[in-house]
CSV table of C-alpha atoms and ligand atoms in Angstrom, one decimal:
chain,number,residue,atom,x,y,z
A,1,UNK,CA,45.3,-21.2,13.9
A,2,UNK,CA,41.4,-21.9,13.6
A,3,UNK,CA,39.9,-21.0,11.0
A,4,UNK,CA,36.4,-20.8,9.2
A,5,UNK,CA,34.3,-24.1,8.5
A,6,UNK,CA,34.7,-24.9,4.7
A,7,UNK,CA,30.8,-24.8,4.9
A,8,UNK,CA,31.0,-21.3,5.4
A,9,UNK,CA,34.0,-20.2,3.3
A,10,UNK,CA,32.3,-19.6,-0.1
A,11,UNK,CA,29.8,-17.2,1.8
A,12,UNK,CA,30.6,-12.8,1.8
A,13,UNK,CA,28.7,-10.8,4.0
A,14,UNK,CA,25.1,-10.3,2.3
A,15,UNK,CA,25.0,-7.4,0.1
A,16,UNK,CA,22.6,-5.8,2.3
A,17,UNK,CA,25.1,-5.3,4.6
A,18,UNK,CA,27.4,-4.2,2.5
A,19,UNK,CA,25.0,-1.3,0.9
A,20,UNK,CA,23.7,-0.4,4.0
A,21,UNK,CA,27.3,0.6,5.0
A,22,UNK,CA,28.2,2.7,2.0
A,23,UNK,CA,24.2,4.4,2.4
A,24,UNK,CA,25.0,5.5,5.9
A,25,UNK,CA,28.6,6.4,4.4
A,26,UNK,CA,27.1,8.6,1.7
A,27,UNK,CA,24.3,10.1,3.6
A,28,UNK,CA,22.4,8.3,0.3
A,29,UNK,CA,18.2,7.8,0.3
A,30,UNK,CA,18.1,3.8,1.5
A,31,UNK,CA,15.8,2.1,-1.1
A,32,UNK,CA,18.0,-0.7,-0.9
A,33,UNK,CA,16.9,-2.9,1.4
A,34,UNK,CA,13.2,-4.1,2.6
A,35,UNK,CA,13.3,-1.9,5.7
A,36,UNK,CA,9.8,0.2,6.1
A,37,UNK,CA,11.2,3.5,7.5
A,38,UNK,CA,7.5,4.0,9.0
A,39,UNK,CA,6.4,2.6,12.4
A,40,UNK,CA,3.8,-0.8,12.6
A,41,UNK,CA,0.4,-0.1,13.6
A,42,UNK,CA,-0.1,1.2,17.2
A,43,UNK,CA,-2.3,-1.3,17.8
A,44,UNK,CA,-0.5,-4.5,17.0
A,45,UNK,CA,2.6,-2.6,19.2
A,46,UNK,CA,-0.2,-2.4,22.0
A,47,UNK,CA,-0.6,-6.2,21.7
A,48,UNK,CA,2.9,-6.7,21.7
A,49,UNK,CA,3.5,-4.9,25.2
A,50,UNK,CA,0.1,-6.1,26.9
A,51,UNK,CA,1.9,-9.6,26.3
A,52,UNK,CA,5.0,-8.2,27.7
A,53,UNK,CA,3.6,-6.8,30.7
A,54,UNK,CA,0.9,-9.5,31.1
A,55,UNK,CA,3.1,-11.7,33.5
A,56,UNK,CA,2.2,-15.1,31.3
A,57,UNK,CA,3.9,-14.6,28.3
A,58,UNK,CA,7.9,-13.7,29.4
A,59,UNK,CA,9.0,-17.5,29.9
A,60,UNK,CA,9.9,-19.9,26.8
A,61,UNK,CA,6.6,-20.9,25.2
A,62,UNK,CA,6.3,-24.7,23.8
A,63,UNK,CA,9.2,-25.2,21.0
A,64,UNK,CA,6.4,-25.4,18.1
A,65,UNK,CA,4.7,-22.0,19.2
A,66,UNK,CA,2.3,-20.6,21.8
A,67,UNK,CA,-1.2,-22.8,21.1
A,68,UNK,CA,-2.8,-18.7,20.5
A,69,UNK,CA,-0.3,-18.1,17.4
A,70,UNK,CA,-0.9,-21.4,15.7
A,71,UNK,CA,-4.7,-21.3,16.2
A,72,UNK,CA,-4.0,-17.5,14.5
A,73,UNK,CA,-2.1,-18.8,11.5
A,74,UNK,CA,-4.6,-21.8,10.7
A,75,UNK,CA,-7.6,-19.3,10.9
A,76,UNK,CA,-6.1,-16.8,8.9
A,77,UNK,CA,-5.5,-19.5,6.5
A,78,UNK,CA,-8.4,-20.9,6.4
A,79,UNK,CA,-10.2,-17.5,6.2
A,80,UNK,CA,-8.3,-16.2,3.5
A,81,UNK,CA,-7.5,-19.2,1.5
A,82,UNK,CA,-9.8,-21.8,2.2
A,83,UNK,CA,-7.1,-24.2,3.4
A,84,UNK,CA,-7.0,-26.6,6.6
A,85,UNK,CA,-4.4,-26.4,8.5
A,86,UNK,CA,-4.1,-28.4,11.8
A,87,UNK,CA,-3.1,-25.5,14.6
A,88,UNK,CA,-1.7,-28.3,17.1
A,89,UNK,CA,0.4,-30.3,14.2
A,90,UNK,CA,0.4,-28.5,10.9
A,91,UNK,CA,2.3,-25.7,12.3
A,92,UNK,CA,5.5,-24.6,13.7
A,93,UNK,CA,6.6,-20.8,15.1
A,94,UNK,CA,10.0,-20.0,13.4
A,95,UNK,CA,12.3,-16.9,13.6
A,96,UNK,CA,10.6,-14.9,10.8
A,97,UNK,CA,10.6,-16.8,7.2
A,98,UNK,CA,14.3,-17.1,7.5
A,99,UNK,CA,14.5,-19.8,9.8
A,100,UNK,CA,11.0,-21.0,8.4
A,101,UNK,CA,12.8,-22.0,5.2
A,102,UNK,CA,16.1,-23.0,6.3
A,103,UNK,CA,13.9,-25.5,8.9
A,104,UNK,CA,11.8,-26.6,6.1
A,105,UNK,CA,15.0,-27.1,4.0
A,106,UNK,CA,17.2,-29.2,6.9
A,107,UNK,CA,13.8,-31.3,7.9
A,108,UNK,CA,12.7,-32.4,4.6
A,109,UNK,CA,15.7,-32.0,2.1
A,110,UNK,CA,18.5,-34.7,2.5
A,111,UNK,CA,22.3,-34.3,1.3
A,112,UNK,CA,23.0,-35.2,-2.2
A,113,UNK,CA,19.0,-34.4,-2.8
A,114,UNK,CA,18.4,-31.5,-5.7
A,115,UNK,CA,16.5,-28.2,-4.9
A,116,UNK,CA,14.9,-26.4,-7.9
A,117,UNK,CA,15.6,-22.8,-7.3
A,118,UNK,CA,13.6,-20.1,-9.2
A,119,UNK,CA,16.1,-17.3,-10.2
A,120,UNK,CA,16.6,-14.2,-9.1
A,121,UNK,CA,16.2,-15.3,-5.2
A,122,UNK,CA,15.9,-14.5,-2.3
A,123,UNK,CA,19.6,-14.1,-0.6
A,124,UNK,CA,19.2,-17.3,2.1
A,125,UNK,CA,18.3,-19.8,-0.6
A,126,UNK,CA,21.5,-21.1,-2.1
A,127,UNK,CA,23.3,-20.6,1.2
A,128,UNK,CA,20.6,-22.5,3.3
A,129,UNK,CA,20.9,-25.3,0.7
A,130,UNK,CA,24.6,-25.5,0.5
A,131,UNK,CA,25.0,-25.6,4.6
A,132,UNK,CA,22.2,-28.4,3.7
A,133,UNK,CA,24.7,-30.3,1.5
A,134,UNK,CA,21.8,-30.1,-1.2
A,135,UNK,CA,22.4,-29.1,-4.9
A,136,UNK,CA,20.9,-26.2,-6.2
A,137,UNK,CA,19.0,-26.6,-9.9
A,138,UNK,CA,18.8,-23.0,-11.3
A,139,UNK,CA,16.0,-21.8,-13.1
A,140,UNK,CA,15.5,-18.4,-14.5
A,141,UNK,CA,12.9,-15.8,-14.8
A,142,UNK,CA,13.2,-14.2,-17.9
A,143,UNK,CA,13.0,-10.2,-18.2
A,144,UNK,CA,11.1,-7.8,-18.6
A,145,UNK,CA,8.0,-9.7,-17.7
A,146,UNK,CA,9.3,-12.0,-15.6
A,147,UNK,CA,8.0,-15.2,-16.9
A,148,UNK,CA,8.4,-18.7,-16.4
A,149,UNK,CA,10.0,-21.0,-19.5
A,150,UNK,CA,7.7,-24.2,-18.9
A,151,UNK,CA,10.4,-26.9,-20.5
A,152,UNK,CA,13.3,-25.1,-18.6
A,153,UNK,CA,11.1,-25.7,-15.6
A,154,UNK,CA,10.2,-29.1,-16.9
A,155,UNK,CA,14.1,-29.8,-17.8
A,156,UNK,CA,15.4,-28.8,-14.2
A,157,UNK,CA,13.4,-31.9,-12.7
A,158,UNK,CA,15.5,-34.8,-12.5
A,159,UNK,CA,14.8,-38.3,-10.1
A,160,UNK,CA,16.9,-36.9,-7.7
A,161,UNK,CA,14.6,-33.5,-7.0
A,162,UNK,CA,13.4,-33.5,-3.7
A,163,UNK,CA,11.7,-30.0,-4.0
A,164,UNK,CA,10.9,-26.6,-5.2
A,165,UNK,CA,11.9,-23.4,-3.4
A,166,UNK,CA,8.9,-21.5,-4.6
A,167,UNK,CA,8.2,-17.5,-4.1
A,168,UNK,CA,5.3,-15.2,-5.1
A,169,UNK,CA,4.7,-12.9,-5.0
A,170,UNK,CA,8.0,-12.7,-5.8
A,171,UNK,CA,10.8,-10.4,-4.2
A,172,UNK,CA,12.9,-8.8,-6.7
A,173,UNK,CA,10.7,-8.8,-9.5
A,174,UNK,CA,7.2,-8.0,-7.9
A,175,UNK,CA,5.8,-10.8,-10.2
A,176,UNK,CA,2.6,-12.7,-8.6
A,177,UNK,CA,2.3,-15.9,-10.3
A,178,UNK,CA,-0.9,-16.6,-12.4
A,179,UNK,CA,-2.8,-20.0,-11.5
A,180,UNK,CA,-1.8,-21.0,-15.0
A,181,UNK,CA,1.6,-20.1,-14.3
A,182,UNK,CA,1.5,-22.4,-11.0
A,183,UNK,CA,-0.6,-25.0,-12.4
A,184,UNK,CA,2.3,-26.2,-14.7
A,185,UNK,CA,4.9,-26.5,-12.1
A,186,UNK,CA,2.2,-28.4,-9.7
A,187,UNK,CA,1.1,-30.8,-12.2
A,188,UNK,CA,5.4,-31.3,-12.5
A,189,UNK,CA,5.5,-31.5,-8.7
A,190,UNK,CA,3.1,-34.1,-8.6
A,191,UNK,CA,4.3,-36.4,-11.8
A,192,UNK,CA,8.1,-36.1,-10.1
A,193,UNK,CA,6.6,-36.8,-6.4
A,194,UNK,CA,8.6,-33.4,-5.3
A,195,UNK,CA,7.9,-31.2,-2.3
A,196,UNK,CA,7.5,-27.3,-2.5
A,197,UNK,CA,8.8,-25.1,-0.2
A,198,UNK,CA,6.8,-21.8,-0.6
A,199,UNK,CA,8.1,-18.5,0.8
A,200,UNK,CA,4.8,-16.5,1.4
A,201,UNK,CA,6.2,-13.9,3.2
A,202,UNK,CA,4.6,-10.9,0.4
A,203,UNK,CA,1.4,-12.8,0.8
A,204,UNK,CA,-0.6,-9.3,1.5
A,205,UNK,CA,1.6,-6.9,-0.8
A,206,UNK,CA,-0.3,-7.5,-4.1
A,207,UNK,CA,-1.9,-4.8,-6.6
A,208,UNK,CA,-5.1,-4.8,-8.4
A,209,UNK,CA,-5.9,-7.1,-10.2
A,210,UNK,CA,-3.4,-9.9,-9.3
A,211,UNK,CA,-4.0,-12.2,-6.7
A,212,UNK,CA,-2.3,-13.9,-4.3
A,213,UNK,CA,-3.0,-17.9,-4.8
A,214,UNK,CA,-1.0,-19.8,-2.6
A,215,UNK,CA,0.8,-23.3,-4.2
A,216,UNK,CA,-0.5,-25.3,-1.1
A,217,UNK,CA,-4.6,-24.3,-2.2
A,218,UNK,CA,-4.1,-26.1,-5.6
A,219,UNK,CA,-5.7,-29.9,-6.3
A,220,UNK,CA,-2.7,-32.5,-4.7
A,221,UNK,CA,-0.6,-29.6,-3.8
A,222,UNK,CA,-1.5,-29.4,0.1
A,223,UNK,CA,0.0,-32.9,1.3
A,224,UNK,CA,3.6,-31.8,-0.7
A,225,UNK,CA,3.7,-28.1,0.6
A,226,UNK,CA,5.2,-26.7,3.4
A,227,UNK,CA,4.2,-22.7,3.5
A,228,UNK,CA,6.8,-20.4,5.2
A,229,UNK,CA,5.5,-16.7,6.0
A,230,UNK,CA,6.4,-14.4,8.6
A,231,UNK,CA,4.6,-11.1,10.1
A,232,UNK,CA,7.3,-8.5,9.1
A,233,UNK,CA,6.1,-7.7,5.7
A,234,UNK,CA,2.3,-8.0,6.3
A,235,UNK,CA,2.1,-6.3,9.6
A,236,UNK,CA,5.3,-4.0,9.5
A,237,UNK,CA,7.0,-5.0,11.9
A,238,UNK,CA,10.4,-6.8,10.0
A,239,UNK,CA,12.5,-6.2,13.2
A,240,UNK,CA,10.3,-9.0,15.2
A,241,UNK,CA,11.7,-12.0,13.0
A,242,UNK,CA,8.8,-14.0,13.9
A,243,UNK,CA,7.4,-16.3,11.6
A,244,UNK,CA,5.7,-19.7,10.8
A,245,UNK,CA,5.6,-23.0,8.7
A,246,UNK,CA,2.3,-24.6,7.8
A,247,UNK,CA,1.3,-27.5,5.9
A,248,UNK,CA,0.5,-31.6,6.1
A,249,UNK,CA,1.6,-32.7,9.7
A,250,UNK,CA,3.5,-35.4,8.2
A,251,UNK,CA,6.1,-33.0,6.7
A,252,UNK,CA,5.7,-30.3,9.6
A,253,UNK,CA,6.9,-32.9,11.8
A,254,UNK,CA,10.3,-32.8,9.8
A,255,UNK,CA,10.6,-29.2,10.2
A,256,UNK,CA,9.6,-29.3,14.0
A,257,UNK,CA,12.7,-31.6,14.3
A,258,UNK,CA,14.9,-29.5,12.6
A,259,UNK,CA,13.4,-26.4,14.8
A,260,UNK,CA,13.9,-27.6,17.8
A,261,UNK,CA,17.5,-27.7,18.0
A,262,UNK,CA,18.1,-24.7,15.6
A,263,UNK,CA,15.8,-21.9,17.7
A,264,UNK,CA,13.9,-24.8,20.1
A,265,UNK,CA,11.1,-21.4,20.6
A,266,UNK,CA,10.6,-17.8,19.4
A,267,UNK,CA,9.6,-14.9,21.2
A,268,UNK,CA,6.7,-15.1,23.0
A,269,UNK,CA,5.3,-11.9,23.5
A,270,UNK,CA,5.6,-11.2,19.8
A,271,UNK,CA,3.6,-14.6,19.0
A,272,UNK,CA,0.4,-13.3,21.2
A,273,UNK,CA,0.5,-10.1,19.1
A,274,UNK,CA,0.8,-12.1,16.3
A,275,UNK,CA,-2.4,-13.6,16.9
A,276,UNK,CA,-3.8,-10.7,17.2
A,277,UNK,CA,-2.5,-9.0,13.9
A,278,UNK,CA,-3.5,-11.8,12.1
A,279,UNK,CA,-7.0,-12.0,12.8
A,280,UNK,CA,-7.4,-8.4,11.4
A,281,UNK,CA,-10.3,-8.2,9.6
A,282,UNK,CA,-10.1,-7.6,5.8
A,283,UNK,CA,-10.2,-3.9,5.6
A,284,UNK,CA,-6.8,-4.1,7.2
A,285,UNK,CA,-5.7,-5.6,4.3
A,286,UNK,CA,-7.6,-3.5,1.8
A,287,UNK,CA,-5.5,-0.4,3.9
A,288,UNK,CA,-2.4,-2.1,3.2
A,289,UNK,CA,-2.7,-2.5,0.1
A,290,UNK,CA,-4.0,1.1,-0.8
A,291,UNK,CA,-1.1,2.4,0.8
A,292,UNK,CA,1.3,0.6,-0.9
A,293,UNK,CA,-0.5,1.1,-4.3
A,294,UNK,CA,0.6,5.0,-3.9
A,295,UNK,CA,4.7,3.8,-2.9
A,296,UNK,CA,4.8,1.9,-5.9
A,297,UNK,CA,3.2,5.1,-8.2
A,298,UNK,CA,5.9,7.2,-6.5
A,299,UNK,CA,7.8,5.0,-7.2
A,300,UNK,CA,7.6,3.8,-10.8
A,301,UNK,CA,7.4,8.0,-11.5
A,302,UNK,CA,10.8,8.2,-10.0
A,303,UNK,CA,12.0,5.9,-12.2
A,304,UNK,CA,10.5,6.6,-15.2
A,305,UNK,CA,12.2,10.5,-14.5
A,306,UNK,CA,15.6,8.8,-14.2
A,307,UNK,CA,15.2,7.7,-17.7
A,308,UNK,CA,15.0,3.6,-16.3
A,309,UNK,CA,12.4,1.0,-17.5
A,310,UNK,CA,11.0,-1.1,-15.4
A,311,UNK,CA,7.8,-3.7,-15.6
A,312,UNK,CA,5.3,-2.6,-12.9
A,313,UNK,CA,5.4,-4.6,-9.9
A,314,UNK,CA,2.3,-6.5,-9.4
A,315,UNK,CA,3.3,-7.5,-6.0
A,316,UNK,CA,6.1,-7.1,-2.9
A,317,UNK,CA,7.2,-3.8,-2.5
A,318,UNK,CA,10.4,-4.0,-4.9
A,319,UNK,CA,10.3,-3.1,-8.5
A,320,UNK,CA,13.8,-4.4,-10.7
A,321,UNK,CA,14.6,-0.9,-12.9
A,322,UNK,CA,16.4,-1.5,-16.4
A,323,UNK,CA,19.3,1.6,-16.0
A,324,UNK,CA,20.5,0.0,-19.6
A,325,UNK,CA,19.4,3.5,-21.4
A,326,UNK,CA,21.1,5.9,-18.9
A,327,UNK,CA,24.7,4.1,-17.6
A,328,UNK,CA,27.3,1.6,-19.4
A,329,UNK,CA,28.2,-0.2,-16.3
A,330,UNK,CA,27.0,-3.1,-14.8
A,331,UNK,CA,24.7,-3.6,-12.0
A,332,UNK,CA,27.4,-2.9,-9.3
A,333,UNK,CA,28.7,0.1,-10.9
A,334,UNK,CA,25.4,1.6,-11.2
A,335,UNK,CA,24.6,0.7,-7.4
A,336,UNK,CA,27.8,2.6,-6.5
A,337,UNK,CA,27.1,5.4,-9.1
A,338,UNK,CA,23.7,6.1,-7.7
A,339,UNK,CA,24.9,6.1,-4.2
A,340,UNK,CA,27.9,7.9,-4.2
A,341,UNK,CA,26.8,10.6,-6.9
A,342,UNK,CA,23.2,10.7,-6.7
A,343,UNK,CA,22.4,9.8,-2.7
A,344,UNK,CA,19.7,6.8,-3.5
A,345,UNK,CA,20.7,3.8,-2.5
A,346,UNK,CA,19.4,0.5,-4.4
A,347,UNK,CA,20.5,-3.6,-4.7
A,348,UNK,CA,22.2,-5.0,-7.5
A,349,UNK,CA,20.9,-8.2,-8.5
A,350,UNK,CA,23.4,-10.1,-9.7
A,351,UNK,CA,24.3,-11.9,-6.0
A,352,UNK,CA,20.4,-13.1,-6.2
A,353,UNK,CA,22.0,-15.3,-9.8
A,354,UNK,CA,23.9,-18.2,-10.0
A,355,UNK,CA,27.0,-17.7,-12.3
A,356,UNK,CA,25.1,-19.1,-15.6
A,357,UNK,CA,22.6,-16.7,-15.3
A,358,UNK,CA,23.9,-13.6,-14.1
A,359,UNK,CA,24.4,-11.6,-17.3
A,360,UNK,CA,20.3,-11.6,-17.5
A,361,UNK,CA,20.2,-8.9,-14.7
A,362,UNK,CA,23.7,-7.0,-15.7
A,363,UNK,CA,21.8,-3.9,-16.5
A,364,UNK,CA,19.1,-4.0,-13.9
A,365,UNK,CA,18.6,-2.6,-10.1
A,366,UNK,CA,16.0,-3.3,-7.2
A,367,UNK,CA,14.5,-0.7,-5.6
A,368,UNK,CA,12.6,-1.1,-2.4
A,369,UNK,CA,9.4,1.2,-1.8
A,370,UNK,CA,8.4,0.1,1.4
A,371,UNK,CA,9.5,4.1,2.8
A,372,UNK,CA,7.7,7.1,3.3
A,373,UNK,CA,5.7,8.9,0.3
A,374,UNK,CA,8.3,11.7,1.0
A,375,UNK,CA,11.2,9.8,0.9
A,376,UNK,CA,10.2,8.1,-2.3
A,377,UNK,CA,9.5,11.7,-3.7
A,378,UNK,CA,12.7,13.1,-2.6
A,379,UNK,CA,14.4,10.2,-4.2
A,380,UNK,CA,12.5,10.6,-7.6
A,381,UNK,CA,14.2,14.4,-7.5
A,382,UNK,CA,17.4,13.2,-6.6
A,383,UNK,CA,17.2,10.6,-9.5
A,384,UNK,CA,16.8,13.4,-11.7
A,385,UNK,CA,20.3,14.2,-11.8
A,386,UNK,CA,20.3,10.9,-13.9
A,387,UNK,CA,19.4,12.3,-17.3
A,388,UNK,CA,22.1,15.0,-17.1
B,401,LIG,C1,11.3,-13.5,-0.3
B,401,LIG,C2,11.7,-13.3,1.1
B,401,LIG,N1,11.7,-14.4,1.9
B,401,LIG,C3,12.0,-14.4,3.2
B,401,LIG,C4,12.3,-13.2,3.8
B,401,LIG,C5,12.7,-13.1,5.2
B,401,LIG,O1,11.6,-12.9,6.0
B,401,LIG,P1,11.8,-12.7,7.6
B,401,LIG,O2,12.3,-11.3,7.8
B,401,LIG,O3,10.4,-13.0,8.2
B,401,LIG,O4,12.8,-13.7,8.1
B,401,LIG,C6,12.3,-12.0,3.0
B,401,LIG,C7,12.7,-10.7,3.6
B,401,LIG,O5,13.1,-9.8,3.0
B,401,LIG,C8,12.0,-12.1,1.6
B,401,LIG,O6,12.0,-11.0,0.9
């Protein structure tokens, strides 16, 4: 009887699925996953069915992304980051970051070749890597602020690292990573001759006063960075999986390879309203980020009610809570406490650790605030029942 690849075998469904399934089961408050539970802007949905209705845009576009897309993406990141990015071979379209990275990763990482992974992570790291026949290199984050050891970074690097998977700001912790902080693990990149893979995707979700610096804008960085983003998080729209790669046209012609015979093109229509979201101007931005300034207060004033500790995010919408003062379980147990008994739904962490380093989040939760101000209040009451 046929059965799965062994490339598969080690993989269970994501736990995204899995808590989605027991929130709907529970009737439970969803701040699990990254799902807004608020519509994307009316006009960016206008752009989106102009292009569908425009009788140009309902055919397969090129493989590496409709020429008004690309030009989008290198102005935007020019115009917010200073860099120059060739729109007709420094970029490719992807399916949303996903694909982005998991292109990147199959284009420019070979088997046997070492990937430095900066725990916790996002889900389709390890897996992407494995299906890759690369070797994860785990590195922690260490709570409650998050930070970076510099000679465990330095000690992870060995002649066989091909690359970094890099991510601020940084989805679960919020963390946005200082220039100082990114400065060490560039001037390692560059000593080794490694590539980073950057996963930009919560590239507009940062508070006052951090700032997002992308790796690619520091000195010798641009030539070894490939830069994976996607329009769900910035624009709200998560359900369009449409996303990008830039970087050096050298390396984004190993990602185009990979591309084309994993997607070969992505939507169209959503691409042309792609270009138009991205060229918003910067007050866009500022809105953003003044909405999600008041989802993150609600937020950290729900959890602070519940009696759990958590380091304010500084970017992303997630926030990792510390339950260690209120429950004796682990992270699992609490996940199913709080959904079963309480009605909020959140992520344990632990899946997003290799093995070693799981124990580091045994008392912690995500939360996602990416939801309506009265969902997030009506979880903060819920979360009461906590304390009792
Ligand atoms: C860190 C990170 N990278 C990548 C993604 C995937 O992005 P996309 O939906 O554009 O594929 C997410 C989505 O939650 C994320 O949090």
């Amino acid at each position: 009887m046929p059965t799965f690849a062994n490339r598969v075998l080690p993989f269970g469904t994501t736990i995204f699925s899995e808590i989605n399934t027991l929130a709907a089961q529970h009737g439970a408050i969803n701040l699990g996953q990254g799902r807004p539970d608020f519509d994307a802007p009316v006009n960016i949905i206008e752009e989106a069915v102009k292009a569908l209705q425009s009788g140009q845009h309902n055919q397969y576009p090129p493989g590496i992304g409709a020429p008004e897309f690309r030009r989008g993406i290198a102005n935007h990141a020019s115009k917010v980051y200073g860099l120059d990015v060739d729109p007709d071979r420094g970029v490719v379209a992807t399916a949303g970051a996903t694909e982005a990275i998991f292109a990147s990763i199959l284009g420019l990482v070979d088997p046997g070749d070492e990937v430095i992974v900066i725990e916790p992570y996002f889900d389709s790291y390890v897996p992407n890597l494995l299906m890759a026949g690369a070797t994860p290199v785990f590195v922690p984050l260490h709570p409650p602020e998050w930070t970076l050891d510099p000679d465990e970074l330095k000690a992870a690097f060995s002649p066989r690292t091909r690359a970094v998977l890099w991510n601020s700001p940084q989805n679960p912790t919020g963390r946005v990573f200082s220039v100082e902080e990114m400065t060490v693990l560039a001037n390692l990149c560059i000593e080794h001759d490694v590539l980073v893979i950057s996963d930009e995707v919560y590239e507009h979700l940062v508070f006052e006063p951090a700032r997002h610096i992308p790796i690619a804008s520091l000195p010798g960085m641009f030539e070894r960075t490939v830069t994976a983003s996607s329009l769900g998080k910035s624009y709200s729209v998560t359900g369009w999986k449409v996303g990008w790669v830039y970087g050096p046209p050298e390396l984004v012609a190993g990602v185009m390879r990979a591309h084309q015979f994993v997607t070969f093109a992505v939507h169209h229509p959503s691409q042309l309203a792609g270009a138009y979201a991205l060229a918003q101007p910067g007050t866009y931005y500022e809105e953003l980020q003044a909405m999600y300034t008041v989802k993150r207060d609600l937020m950290m004033e729900a959890l602070t009610g519940a009696g759990i500790k958590a380091k304010t995010p500084e970017g992303t919408y997630f926030v990792m809570g510390d339950f260690s003062d209120i429950f004796d379980g682990d992270d699992l147990a609490f996940t199913q406490h709080l959904i079963t008994e309480i009605g909020v739904a959140c992520i344990p962490p632990s899946p997003f650790y290799s093995d070693e380093h799981r124990h580091l989040v045994g008392k912690m939760a995500r939360f996602a605030f990416c939801k309506n101000d009265d969902t997030l209040r009506q979880a903060g009451e819920r979360m009461k029942k906590l304390l009792k």
